[in-house]
Amino acid sequence: MSTRDVTDQSDITKMKVEADGSFKRLDASFRNWIEKDGKFKPEKDRYHLYVSLACPWATRTLIVRKLKGLEDIIPVTVVSPRMGTQGWPFANIDNFPGAQVDPVRGANHIKDLYLSVDPHYSGRFTVPVLWDKKLNTIVNTESSEIIRMFNTAFNDLLPKDKAALHYYPEELRKEIDGLNEWIYDGINNGVYKAGFATTQEAYEKAVVRVFEALDKVEKLLVGKDYLVGDRLTEADIRLWVTIIRFDPVYVGHFKCNFRTIRDGYPAIHKWMQKLYWNNDAFKSCTDFLHIKTHYYWSHGSINGTRVVPLGPVPHVLPL
């Protein structure tokens, strides 16, 4: 384990913002790819996925892993949602319900994985982390790329029915990419830009954009079950992980309180409910205890008391 002080990288309360008080997310640092003819070949039990059930980016990877039937091919380890000064801890450091110890490296925190690969690493210690047990290194930490690897890279190891599932089909890619771009900026990352803003001006600019983007999505989903092509695609998965957290966390904690999803966006709400109640990959990868505990406990600069709210009740309304 590293003895270097890296709290500037691991302590969320030390997170830097722009001069105008706005939040800017840094790009992921590890961007390797699993492919047949590459350094990282698709093999059973070669790779290990580290996630937080609280993190929307990590939850993307869990959902696609479940949809594609990769559970026996890519094992997963869940960290505690209570991210302290050293970042995401494993259960041996914080034995939170549902958290696990690291069975691969015996790490105490996610940061230990990064520093074992690069002792001079200077970025943030984020999840998900896709780890290669053969080469003892990080493959990728960018969720949008991990879900595309999960979508196709392991098809030769899967039953035909699972291999046939495609969440980024060629004929819909242009439309999916277009949606992903503005949904990421306005909603996925938009809620963070509102929540982590440190000036009134930066907050107001960000929160208005969140609801402008939600209004746009609402119009797209009227009378529809999916965003693109009348079928489930990665566009739905990427948006859904933010929407399921919206009422429990982003409305209050991140001050995105113009409207709730359940009372202000009937089409988005119905779309969210159907995916949650009708597709186990979405429901089984959602843990509201981890979600709410992480945000309200970890972000001391926003919620100094660390009191975690009980509501909304219920977290997801029945269909």
PDB file of C-alpha atoms in Angstrom:
ATOM      1  CA  MET A   1       0.000   0.000   0.000  1.00  0.00           C
ATOM      2  CA  SER A   2       1.248   3.473  -0.840  1.00  0.00           C
ATOM      3  CA  THR A   3       2.519   5.762   1.919  1.00  0.00           C
ATOM      4  CA  ARG A   4       2.376   8.874  -0.293  1.00  0.00           C
ATOM      5  CA  ASP A   5      -0.207  11.446   0.779  1.00  0.00           C
ATOM      6  CA  VAL A   6      -2.772  11.413  -2.006  1.00  0.00           C
ATOM      7  CA  THR A   7      -5.718  12.947  -0.155  1.00  0.00           C
ATOM      8  CA  ASP A   8      -5.854  15.767  -2.723  1.00  0.00           C
ATOM      9  CA  GLN A   9      -6.879  13.011  -5.146  1.00  0.00           C
ATOM     10  CA  SER A  10      -8.991  10.844  -2.832  1.00  0.00           C
ATOM     11  CA  ASP A  11     -10.785  13.279  -0.504  1.00  0.00           C
ATOM     12  CA  ILE A  12     -13.937  14.569  -2.208  1.00  0.00           C
ATOM     13  CA  THR A  13     -14.005  17.582   0.144  1.00  0.00           C
ATOM     14  CA  LYS A  14     -10.708  18.737  -1.409  1.00  0.00           C
ATOM     15  CA  MET A  15     -12.089  18.560  -4.933  1.00  0.00           C
ATOM     16  CA  LYS A  16     -11.061  21.596  -6.949  1.00  0.00           C
ATOM     17  CA  VAL A  17     -13.558  23.698  -8.890  1.00  0.00           C
ATOM     18  CA  GLU A  18     -13.087  26.267 -11.626  1.00  0.00           C
ATOM     19  CA  ALA A  19     -12.397  29.928 -10.834  1.00  0.00           C
ATOM     20  CA  ASP A  20     -16.083  30.762 -11.375  1.00  0.00           C
ATOM     21  CA  GLY A  21     -17.200  28.092  -8.891  1.00  0.00           C
ATOM     22  CA  SER A  22     -18.261  25.564 -11.525  1.00  0.00           C
ATOM     23  CA  PHE A  23     -17.520  21.837 -11.458  1.00  0.00           C
ATOM     24  CA  LYS A  24     -15.497  20.236 -14.266  1.00  0.00           C
ATOM     25  CA  ARG A  25     -15.226  16.454 -14.417  1.00  0.00           C
ATOM     26  CA  LEU A  26     -11.831  15.061 -15.383  1.00  0.00           C
ATOM     27  CA  ASP A  27     -11.522  12.397 -18.063  1.00  0.00           C
ATOM     28  CA  ALA A  28     -10.770   8.806 -17.074  1.00  0.00           C
ATOM     29  CA  SER A  29      -7.073   7.899 -17.175  1.00  0.00           C
ATOM     30  CA  PHE A  30      -7.054   4.207 -18.149  1.00  0.00           C
ATOM     31  CA  ARG A  31      -8.592   3.616 -21.579  1.00  0.00           C
ATOM     32  CA  ASN A  32      -7.409   0.206 -22.797  1.00  0.00           C
ATOM     33  CA  TRP A  33      -9.665  -2.112 -24.770  1.00  0.00           C
ATOM     34  CA  ILE A  34     -10.498  -5.823 -24.581  1.00  0.00           C
ATOM     35  CA  GLU A  35     -10.287  -7.343 -28.065  1.00  0.00           C
ATOM     36  CA  LYS A  36      -9.348 -10.668 -29.633  1.00  0.00           C
ATOM     37  CA  ASP A  37      -6.112  -9.553 -31.259  1.00  0.00           C
ATOM     38  CA  GLY A  38      -5.021  -7.086 -28.593  1.00  0.00           C
ATOM     39  CA  LYS A  39      -3.032  -7.074 -25.397  1.00  0.00           C
ATOM     40  CA  PHE A  40      -6.223  -7.671 -23.401  1.00  0.00           C
ATOM     41  CA  LYS A  41      -7.974 -10.700 -24.880  1.00  0.00           C
ATOM     42  CA  PRO A  42     -11.496 -11.782 -23.894  1.00  0.00           C
ATOM     43  CA  GLU A  43     -11.096 -14.674 -21.444  1.00  0.00           C
ATOM     44  CA  LYS A  44     -13.238 -16.109 -18.679  1.00  0.00           C
ATOM     45  CA  ASP A  45     -12.260 -15.029 -15.151  1.00  0.00           C
ATOM     46  CA  ARG A  46      -9.306 -12.983 -16.386  1.00  0.00           C
ATOM     47  CA  TYR A  47     -10.946  -9.679 -15.529  1.00  0.00           C
ATOM     48  CA  HIS A  48     -12.408  -8.324 -12.310  1.00  0.00           C
ATOM     49  CA  LEU A  49     -14.841  -5.428 -11.967  1.00  0.00           C
ATOM     50  CA  TYR A  50     -14.719  -3.081  -8.986  1.00  0.00           C
ATOM     51  CA  VAL A  51     -17.813  -0.957  -8.411  1.00  0.00           C
ATOM     52  CA  SER A  52     -19.774   1.163  -6.001  1.00  0.00           C
ATOM     53  CA  LEU A  53     -23.505   0.481  -5.958  1.00  0.00           C
ATOM     54  CA  ALA A  54     -23.912   4.180  -5.218  1.00  0.00           C
ATOM     55  CA  CYS A  55     -22.124   5.401  -8.329  1.00  0.00           C
ATOM     56  CA  PRO A  56     -24.234   5.891 -11.472  1.00  0.00           C
ATOM     57  CA  TRP A  57     -21.217   5.386 -13.739  1.00  0.00           C
ATOM     58  CA  ALA A  58     -20.368   2.065 -12.091  1.00  0.00           C
ATOM     59  CA  THR A  59     -24.014   0.987 -12.166  1.00  0.00           C
ATOM     60  CA  ARG A  60     -23.989   1.303 -15.952  1.00  0.00           C
ATOM     61  CA  THR A  61     -21.406  -1.479 -16.081  1.00  0.00           C
ATOM     62  CA  LEU A  62     -23.323  -3.674 -13.632  1.00  0.00           C
ATOM     63  CA  ILE A  63     -26.513  -3.420 -15.684  1.00  0.00           C
ATOM     64  CA  VAL A  64     -24.827  -4.366 -18.961  1.00  0.00           C
ATOM     65  CA  ARG A  65     -22.901  -7.164 -17.224  1.00  0.00           C
ATOM     66  CA  LYS A  66     -26.244  -8.562 -16.018  1.00  0.00           C
ATOM     67  CA  LEU A  67     -28.060  -8.052 -19.324  1.00  0.00           C
ATOM     68  CA  LYS A  68     -25.328  -9.861 -21.261  1.00  0.00           C
ATOM     69  CA  GLY A  69     -25.005 -12.743 -18.782  1.00  0.00           C
ATOM     70  CA  LEU A  70     -21.388 -12.005 -17.894  1.00  0.00           C
ATOM     71  CA  GLU A  71     -21.675 -12.794 -14.169  1.00  0.00           C
ATOM     72  CA  ASP A  72     -19.651 -16.021 -14.425  1.00  0.00           C
ATOM     73  CA  ILE A  73     -17.099 -14.481 -16.776  1.00  0.00           C
ATOM     74  CA  ILE A  74     -16.362 -11.212 -14.955  1.00  0.00           C
ATOM     75  CA  PRO A  75     -16.573 -11.346 -11.119  1.00  0.00           C
ATOM     76  CA  VAL A  76     -17.401  -8.139  -9.271  1.00  0.00           C
ATOM     77  CA  THR A  77     -16.460  -6.579  -5.920  1.00  0.00           C
ATOM     78  CA  VAL A  78     -18.502  -3.843  -4.230  1.00  0.00           C
ATOM     79  CA  VAL A  79     -16.905  -1.103  -2.115  1.00  0.00           C
ATOM     80  CA  SER A  80     -18.478   0.697   0.839  1.00  0.00           C
ATOM     81  CA  PRO A  81     -20.530   3.758  -0.123  1.00  0.00           C
ATOM     82  CA  ARG A  82     -18.883   5.810   2.641  1.00  0.00           C
ATOM     83  CA  MET A  83     -16.132   7.518   0.713  1.00  0.00           C
ATOM     84  CA  GLY A  84     -13.852   9.232   3.230  1.00  0.00           C
ATOM     85  CA  THR A  85     -10.532  11.028   3.043  1.00  0.00           C
ATOM     86  CA  GLN A  86      -8.864   7.988   1.442  1.00  0.00           C
ATOM     87  CA  GLY A  87     -11.607   7.502  -1.130  1.00  0.00           C
ATOM     88  CA  TRP A  88     -13.666   4.356  -1.728  1.00  0.00           C
ATOM     89  CA  PRO A  89     -12.948   1.761   1.043  1.00  0.00           C
ATOM     90  CA  PHE A  90     -13.329  -2.004   0.925  1.00  0.00           C
ATOM     91  CA  ALA A  91     -15.177  -3.895   3.656  1.00  0.00           C
ATOM     92  CA  ASN A  92     -12.042  -4.613   5.695  1.00  0.00           C
ATOM     93  CA  ILE A  93     -11.800  -0.855   6.264  1.00  0.00           C
ATOM     94  CA  ASP A  94     -15.530  -0.071   6.432  1.00  0.00           C
ATOM     95  CA  ASN A  95     -17.763  -3.112   6.857  1.00  0.00           C
ATOM     96  CA  PHE A  96     -20.898  -1.441   5.506  1.00  0.00           C
ATOM     97  CA  PRO A  97     -23.788  -3.813   4.645  1.00  0.00           C
ATOM     98  CA  GLY A  98     -23.200  -5.184   1.150  1.00  0.00           C
ATOM     99  CA  ALA A  99     -19.576  -4.037   0.942  1.00  0.00           C
ATOM    100  CA  GLN A 100     -16.924  -6.648   0.210  1.00  0.00           C
ATOM    101  CA  VAL A 101     -13.207  -7.206   0.724  1.00  0.00           C
ATOM    102  CA  ASP A 102     -10.910  -7.137  -2.275  1.00  0.00           C
ATOM    103  CA  PRO A 103     -10.312 -10.800  -3.245  1.00  0.00           C
ATOM    104  CA  VAL A 104      -7.740 -10.004  -5.923  1.00  0.00           C
ATOM    105  CA  ARG A 105      -5.212  -7.595  -4.442  1.00  0.00           C
ATOM    106  CA  GLY A 106      -6.258  -7.368  -0.806  1.00  0.00           C
ATOM    107  CA  ALA A 107      -6.481  -3.596  -1.200  1.00  0.00           C
ATOM    108  CA  ASN A 108      -7.825  -1.329   1.525  1.00  0.00           C
ATOM    109  CA  HIS A 109      -9.117   1.347  -0.840  1.00  0.00           C
ATOM    110  CA  ILE A 110      -9.693   1.737  -4.562  1.00  0.00           C
ATOM    111  CA  LYS A 111      -6.736   4.134  -4.627  1.00  0.00           C
ATOM    112  CA  ASP A 112      -4.421   1.215  -3.806  1.00  0.00           C
ATOM    113  CA  LEU A 113      -5.295  -0.408  -7.140  1.00  0.00           C
ATOM    114  CA  TYR A 114      -4.377   2.732  -9.071  1.00  0.00           C
ATOM    115  CA  LEU A 115      -1.143   3.277  -7.156  1.00  0.00           C
ATOM    116  CA  SER A 116      -0.076  -0.361  -7.581  1.00  0.00           C
ATOM    117  CA  VAL A 117      -0.175   0.212 -11.340  1.00  0.00           C
ATOM    118  CA  ASP A 118       1.313   3.708 -11.283  1.00  0.00           C
ATOM    119  CA  PRO A 119       2.875   4.929  -8.003  1.00  0.00           C
ATOM    120  CA  HIS A 120       2.985   8.445  -9.467  1.00  0.00           C
ATOM    121  CA  TYR A 121      -0.648   8.498 -10.611  1.00  0.00           C
ATOM    122  CA  SER A 122      -2.031  12.032 -10.225  1.00  0.00           C
ATOM    123  CA  GLY A 123      -5.718  11.694 -11.192  1.00  0.00           C
ATOM    124  CA  ARG A 124      -8.785  10.882  -9.120  1.00  0.00           C
ATOM    125  CA  PHE A 125      -9.486   7.360  -7.845  1.00  0.00           C
ATOM    126  CA  THR A 126     -12.814   6.560  -9.466  1.00  0.00           C
ATOM    127  CA  VAL A 127     -15.059   3.561 -10.017  1.00  0.00           C
ATOM    128  CA  PRO A 128     -15.703   1.482 -12.013  1.00  0.00           C
ATOM    129  CA  VAL A 129     -12.315  -0.178 -12.338  1.00  0.00           C
ATOM    130  CA  LEU A 130     -11.898  -3.064 -14.769  1.00  0.00           C
ATOM    131  CA  TRP A 131      -8.848  -5.037 -13.614  1.00  0.00           C
ATOM    132  CA  ASP A 132      -6.769  -7.618 -15.489  1.00  0.00           C
ATOM    133  CA  LYS A 133      -5.740 -10.422 -13.104  1.00  0.00           C
ATOM    134  CA  LYS A 134      -3.283 -11.910 -15.611  1.00  0.00           C
ATOM    135  CA  LEU A 135      -1.208  -8.768 -16.122  1.00  0.00           C
ATOM    136  CA  ASN A 136      -2.003  -7.204 -12.713  1.00  0.00           C
ATOM    137  CA  THR A 137      -3.064  -3.889 -14.171  1.00  0.00           C
ATOM    138  CA  ILE A 138      -6.055  -1.667 -14.821  1.00  0.00           C
ATOM    139  CA  VAL A 139      -7.671  -2.144 -18.203  1.00  0.00           C
ATOM    140  CA  ASN A 140     -10.183   0.681 -18.176  1.00  0.00           C
ATOM    141  CA  THR A 141     -11.896   3.113 -15.804  1.00  0.00           C
ATOM    142  CA  GLU A 142     -14.242   4.799 -18.286  1.00  0.00           C
ATOM    143  CA  SER A 143     -17.754   3.380 -17.852  1.00  0.00           C
ATOM    144  CA  SER A 144     -18.957   4.343 -21.325  1.00  0.00           C
ATOM    145  CA  GLU A 145     -16.167   2.236 -22.838  1.00  0.00           C
ATOM    146  CA  ILE A 146     -16.528  -0.654 -20.387  1.00  0.00           C
ATOM    147  CA  ILE A 147     -20.205  -1.089 -21.282  1.00  0.00           C
ATOM    148  CA  ARG A 148     -19.311  -1.282 -24.970  1.00  0.00           C
ATOM    149  CA  MET A 149     -16.709  -3.938 -24.228  1.00  0.00           C
ATOM    150  CA  PHE A 150     -19.264  -5.879 -22.217  1.00  0.00           C
ATOM    151  CA  ASN A 151     -21.717  -5.467 -25.080  1.00  0.00           C
ATOM    152  CA  THR A 152     -19.624  -7.314 -27.675  1.00  0.00           C
ATOM    153  CA  ALA A 153     -16.095  -8.335 -26.581  1.00  0.00           C
ATOM    154  CA  PHE A 154     -17.127 -11.557 -24.804  1.00  0.00           C
ATOM    155  CA  ASN A 155     -19.756 -12.763 -27.283  1.00  0.00           C
ATOM    156  CA  ASP A 156     -17.736 -15.845 -28.267  1.00  0.00           C
ATOM    157  CA  LEU A 157     -17.872 -16.999 -24.625  1.00  0.00           C
ATOM    158  CA  LEU A 158     -21.625 -16.506 -24.278  1.00  0.00           C
ATOM    159  CA  PRO A 159     -24.700 -18.570 -25.218  1.00  0.00           C
ATOM    160  CA  LYS A 160     -26.186 -17.544 -28.567  1.00  0.00           C
ATOM    161  CA  ASP A 161     -29.152 -15.768 -27.004  1.00  0.00           C
ATOM    162  CA  LYS A 162     -26.928 -13.540 -24.872  1.00  0.00           C
ATOM    163  CA  ALA A 163     -24.381 -12.971 -27.632  1.00  0.00           C
ATOM    164  CA  ALA A 164     -27.198 -11.782 -29.902  1.00  0.00           C
ATOM    165  CA  LEU A 165     -28.150  -8.970 -27.507  1.00  0.00           C
ATOM    166  CA  HIS A 166     -26.757  -5.703 -28.843  1.00  0.00           C
ATOM    167  CA  TYR A 167     -27.169  -2.387 -27.048  1.00  0.00           C
ATOM    168  CA  TYR A 168     -25.155  -0.289 -29.510  1.00  0.00           C
ATOM    169  CA  PRO A 169     -26.330  -1.562 -32.910  1.00  0.00           C
ATOM    170  CA  GLU A 170     -24.692  -0.162 -36.038  1.00  0.00           C
ATOM    171  CA  GLU A 171     -27.904   1.200 -37.536  1.00  0.00           C
ATOM    172  CA  LEU A 172     -28.723   3.240 -34.421  1.00  0.00           C
ATOM    173  CA  ARG A 173     -25.258   4.465 -33.453  1.00  0.00           C
ATOM    174  CA  LYS A 174     -25.526   7.946 -34.912  1.00  0.00           C
ATOM    175  CA  GLU A 175     -28.771   8.575 -33.036  1.00  0.00           C
ATOM    176  CA  ILE A 176     -27.457   6.987 -29.824  1.00  0.00           C
ATOM    177  CA  ASP A 177     -24.258   9.035 -29.955  1.00  0.00           C
ATOM    178  CA  GLY A 178     -26.216  12.224 -30.489  1.00  0.00           C
ATOM    179  CA  LEU A 179     -28.470  11.565 -27.508  1.00  0.00           C
ATOM    180  CA  ASN A 180     -25.581  10.457 -25.285  1.00  0.00           C
ATOM    181  CA  GLU A 181     -23.715  13.697 -25.923  1.00  0.00           C
ATOM    182  CA  TRP A 182     -26.330  16.161 -24.717  1.00  0.00           C
ATOM    183  CA  ILE A 183     -27.854  13.842 -22.085  1.00  0.00           C
ATOM    184  CA  TYR A 184     -24.419  13.374 -20.527  1.00  0.00           C
ATOM    185  CA  ASP A 185     -23.694  17.078 -20.453  1.00  0.00           C
ATOM    186  CA  GLY A 186     -27.139  18.230 -19.372  1.00  0.00           C
ATOM    187  CA  ILE A 187     -28.302  15.410 -17.089  1.00  0.00           C
ATOM    188  CA  ASN A 188     -25.720  12.714 -16.181  1.00  0.00           C
ATOM    189  CA  ASN A 189     -22.986  15.233 -15.435  1.00  0.00           C
ATOM    190  CA  GLY A 190     -25.379  18.164 -15.241  1.00  0.00           C
ATOM    191  CA  VAL A 191     -26.678  17.194 -11.804  1.00  0.00           C
ATOM    192  CA  TYR A 192     -23.087  17.142 -10.529  1.00  0.00           C
ATOM    193  CA  LYS A 193     -22.389  20.556 -12.025  1.00  0.00           C
ATOM    194  CA  ALA A 194     -25.389  21.874 -10.091  1.00  0.00           C
ATOM    195  CA  GLY A 195     -24.595  19.993  -6.888  1.00  0.00           C
ATOM    196  CA  PHE A 196     -20.881  20.770  -6.703  1.00  0.00           C
ATOM    197  CA  ALA A 197     -21.143  24.410  -7.770  1.00  0.00           C
ATOM    198  CA  THR A 198     -19.678  26.743  -5.161  1.00  0.00           C
ATOM    199  CA  THR A 199     -21.175  30.004  -6.389  1.00  0.00           C
ATOM    200  CA  GLN A 200     -24.780  31.022  -6.896  1.00  0.00           C
ATOM    201  CA  GLU A 201     -24.130  31.970 -10.503  1.00  0.00           C
ATOM    202  CA  ALA A 202     -22.519  28.618 -11.365  1.00  0.00           C
ATOM    203  CA  TYR A 203     -25.311  26.703  -9.646  1.00  0.00           C
ATOM    204  CA  GLU A 204     -28.118  28.610 -11.353  1.00  0.00           C
ATOM    205  CA  LYS A 205     -26.530  28.192 -14.775  1.00  0.00           C
ATOM    206  CA  ALA A 206     -26.095  24.445 -14.218  1.00  0.00           C
ATOM    207  CA  VAL A 207     -29.499  23.678 -12.704  1.00  0.00           C
ATOM    208  CA  VAL A 208     -31.374  25.491 -15.481  1.00  0.00           C
ATOM    209  CA  ARG A 209     -29.552  23.309 -18.021  1.00  0.00           C
ATOM    210  CA  VAL A 210     -30.509  20.153 -16.103  1.00  0.00           C
ATOM    211  CA  PHE A 211     -34.189  20.900 -16.416  1.00  0.00           C
ATOM    212  CA  GLU A 212     -33.931  22.095 -19.994  1.00  0.00           C
ATOM    213  CA  ALA A 213     -32.435  18.706 -20.839  1.00  0.00           C
ATOM    214  CA  LEU A 214     -35.081  16.836 -18.817  1.00  0.00           C
ATOM    215  CA  ASP A 215     -37.821  18.763 -20.642  1.00  0.00           C
ATOM    216  CA  LYS A 216     -36.258  17.649 -23.920  1.00  0.00           C
ATOM    217  CA  VAL A 217     -36.131  13.994 -22.826  1.00  0.00           C
ATOM    218  CA  GLU A 218     -39.739  14.156 -21.651  1.00  0.00           C
ATOM    219  CA  LYS A 219     -40.875  15.107 -25.146  1.00  0.00           C
ATOM    220  CA  LEU A 220     -38.808  12.281 -26.649  1.00  0.00           C
ATOM    221  CA  LEU A 221     -40.363   9.632 -24.378  1.00  0.00           C
ATOM    222  CA  VAL A 222     -44.037  10.520 -24.739  1.00  0.00           C
ATOM    223  CA  GLY A 223     -45.761   7.313 -25.826  1.00  0.00           C
ATOM    224  CA  LYS A 224     -42.492   5.381 -25.957  1.00  0.00           C
ATOM    225  CA  ASP A 225     -40.776   2.717 -23.842  1.00  0.00           C
ATOM    226  CA  TYR A 226     -37.256   3.459 -25.121  1.00  0.00           C
ATOM    227  CA  LEU A 227     -35.255   6.435 -26.329  1.00  0.00           C
ATOM    228  CA  VAL A 228     -34.082   5.011 -29.658  1.00  0.00           C
ATOM    229  CA  GLY A 229     -35.520   2.598 -32.201  1.00  0.00           C
ATOM    230  CA  ASP A 230     -38.245   1.082 -30.008  1.00  0.00           C
ATOM    231  CA  ARG A 231     -35.656  -1.134 -28.302  1.00  0.00           C
ATOM    232  CA  LEU A 232     -33.414  -1.045 -25.252  1.00  0.00           C
ATOM    233  CA  THR A 233     -30.058   0.549 -26.061  1.00  0.00           C
ATOM    234  CA  GLU A 234     -27.123   1.975 -24.156  1.00  0.00           C
ATOM    235  CA  ALA A 235     -28.813   5.389 -24.399  1.00  0.00           C
ATOM    236  CA  ASP A 236     -31.523   4.129 -22.020  1.00  0.00           C
ATOM    237  CA  ILE A 237     -28.984   2.540 -19.673  1.00  0.00           C
ATOM    238  CA  ARG A 238     -26.835   5.669 -19.496  1.00  0.00           C
ATOM    239  CA  LEU A 239     -29.790   7.962 -18.773  1.00  0.00           C
ATOM    240  CA  TRP A 240     -31.600   5.594 -16.402  1.00  0.00           C
ATOM    241  CA  VAL A 241     -28.845   5.455 -13.770  1.00  0.00           C
ATOM    242  CA  THR A 242     -29.220   9.205 -13.248  1.00  0.00           C
ATOM    243  CA  ILE A 243     -33.018   9.263 -13.323  1.00  0.00           C
ATOM    244  CA  ILE A 244     -33.362   6.506 -10.686  1.00  0.00           C
ATOM    245  CA  ARG A 245     -31.203   8.631  -8.353  1.00  0.00           C
ATOM    246  CA  PHE A 246     -32.933  11.898  -9.120  1.00  0.00           C
ATOM    247  CA  ASP A 247     -35.749  12.011  -6.561  1.00  0.00           C
ATOM    248  CA  PRO A 248     -33.834  10.234  -3.730  1.00  0.00           C
ATOM    249  CA  VAL A 249     -30.665  12.316  -4.087  1.00  0.00           C
ATOM    250  CA  TYR A 250     -30.383  15.002  -6.732  1.00  0.00           C
ATOM    251  CA  VAL A 251     -33.581  16.887  -5.885  1.00  0.00           C
ATOM    252  CA  GLY A 252     -32.478  17.602  -2.330  1.00  0.00           C
ATOM    253  CA  HIS A 253     -28.751  16.997  -2.052  1.00  0.00           C
ATOM    254  CA  PHE A 254     -27.785  18.600  -5.379  1.00  0.00           C
ATOM    255  CA  LYS A 255     -30.549  21.246  -5.243  1.00  0.00           C
ATOM    256  CA  CYS A 256     -32.099  20.095  -8.536  1.00  0.00           C
ATOM    257  CA  ASN A 257     -35.524  20.936  -7.172  1.00  0.00           C
ATOM    258  CA  PHE A 258     -37.514  22.607  -9.931  1.00  0.00           C
ATOM    259  CA  ARG A 259     -39.536  19.399 -10.244  1.00  0.00           C
ATOM    260  CA  THR A 260     -39.308  15.767  -9.184  1.00  0.00           C
ATOM    261  CA  ILE A 261     -39.382  12.971 -11.734  1.00  0.00           C
ATOM    262  CA  ARG A 262     -42.453  11.318 -10.204  1.00  0.00           C
ATOM    263  CA  ASP A 263     -44.551  14.472 -10.149  1.00  0.00           C
ATOM    264  CA  GLY A 264     -43.076  16.564 -12.950  1.00  0.00           C
ATOM    265  CA  TYR A 265     -42.180  14.209 -15.796  1.00  0.00           C
ATOM    266  CA  PRO A 266     -44.857  11.572 -16.453  1.00  0.00           C
ATOM    267  CA  ALA A 267     -43.221  10.073 -19.560  1.00  0.00           C
ATOM    268  CA  ILE A 268     -39.747   9.842 -18.008  1.00  0.00           C
ATOM    269  CA  HIS A 269     -41.266   8.468 -14.814  1.00  0.00           C
ATOM    270  CA  LYS A 270     -43.172   5.711 -16.604  1.00  0.00           C
ATOM    271  CA  TRP A 271     -40.077   4.798 -18.641  1.00  0.00           C
ATOM    272  CA  MET A 272     -38.021   4.580 -15.442  1.00  0.00           C
ATOM    273  CA  GLN A 273     -40.664   2.500 -13.639  1.00  0.00           C
ATOM    274  CA  LYS A 274     -41.004   0.003 -16.483  1.00  0.00           C
ATOM    275  CA  LEU A 275     -37.276  -0.633 -16.638  1.00  0.00           C
ATOM    276  CA  TYR A 276     -37.048  -0.994 -12.851  1.00  0.00           C
ATOM    277  CA  TRP A 277     -40.034  -3.294 -12.354  1.00  0.00           C
ATOM    278  CA  ASN A 278     -39.946  -5.265 -15.621  1.00  0.00           C
ATOM    279  CA  ASN A 279     -36.197  -5.847 -16.128  1.00  0.00           C
ATOM    280  CA  ASP A 280     -34.294  -7.394 -13.242  1.00  0.00           C
ATOM    281  CA  ALA A 281     -30.958  -6.110 -14.525  1.00  0.00           C
ATOM    282  CA  PHE A 282     -32.070  -2.624 -13.541  1.00  0.00           C
ATOM    283  CA  LYS A 283     -33.730  -3.420 -10.216  1.00  0.00           C
ATOM    284  CA  SER A 284     -31.097  -5.867  -8.948  1.00  0.00           C
ATOM    285  CA  CYS A 285     -28.285  -3.397  -9.664  1.00  0.00           C
ATOM    286  CA  THR A 286     -29.978  -0.620  -7.684  1.00  0.00           C
ATOM    287  CA  ASP A 287     -29.322  -0.280  -3.953  1.00  0.00           C
ATOM    288  CA  PHE A 288     -30.896   2.794  -2.393  1.00  0.00           C
ATOM    289  CA  LEU A 289     -29.107   2.322   0.938  1.00  0.00           C
ATOM    290  CA  HIS A 290     -25.758   2.565  -0.815  1.00  0.00           C
ATOM    291  CA  ILE A 291     -26.934   5.368  -3.103  1.00  0.00           C
ATOM    292  CA  LYS A 292     -28.282   7.670  -0.412  1.00  0.00           C
ATOM    293  CA  THR A 293     -25.576   6.865   2.129  1.00  0.00           C
ATOM    294  CA  HIS A 294     -22.813   7.703  -0.315  1.00  0.00           C
ATOM    295  CA  TYR A 295     -24.074  11.100  -1.370  1.00  0.00           C
ATOM    296  CA  TYR A 296     -25.359  12.348   1.977  1.00  0.00           C
ATOM    297  CA  TRP A 297     -22.489  10.839   4.038  1.00  0.00           C
ATOM    298  CA  SER A 298     -19.518  11.430   1.733  1.00  0.00           C
ATOM    299  CA  HIS A 299     -20.121  15.001   0.589  1.00  0.00           C
ATOM    300  CA  GLY A 300     -19.362  16.802   3.827  1.00  0.00           C
ATOM    301  CA  SER A 301     -19.058  20.158   2.079  1.00  0.00           C
ATOM    302  CA  ILE A 302     -22.718  19.855   1.052  1.00  0.00           C
ATOM    303  CA  ASN A 303     -24.203  17.898   3.982  1.00  0.00           C
ATOM    304  CA  GLY A 304     -22.060  18.549   7.034  1.00  0.00           C
ATOM    305  CA  THR A 305     -24.274  16.555   9.432  1.00  0.00           C
ATOM    306  CA  ARG A 306     -24.051  13.360   7.347  1.00  0.00           C
ATOM    307  CA  VAL A 307     -27.719  12.709   8.153  1.00  0.00           C
ATOM    308  CA  VAL A 308     -29.174  10.427   5.462  1.00  0.00           C
ATOM    309  CA  PRO A 309     -32.851  11.069   4.593  1.00  0.00           C
ATOM    310  CA  LEU A 310     -35.375   8.238   4.737  1.00  0.00           C
ATOM    311  CA  GLY A 311     -37.458   9.288   1.750  1.00  0.00           C
ATOM    312  CA  PRO A 312     -38.853   9.379  -0.757  1.00  0.00           C
ATOM    313  CA  VAL A 313     -41.336   6.707   0.269  1.00  0.00           C
ATOM    314  CA  PRO A 314     -41.388   4.465  -1.651  1.00  0.00           C
ATOM    315  CA  HIS A 315     -38.122   4.945  -3.538  1.00  0.00           C
ATOM    316  CA  VAL A 316     -39.817   3.739  -6.725  1.00  0.00           C
ATOM    317  CA  LEU A 317     -43.579   3.917  -7.121  1.00  0.00           C
ATOM    318  CA  PRO A 318     -45.280   0.700  -8.283  1.00  0.00           C
ATOM    319  CA  LEU A 319     -46.538   0.501 -11.851  1.00  0.00           C
TER     320      LEU A 319
END
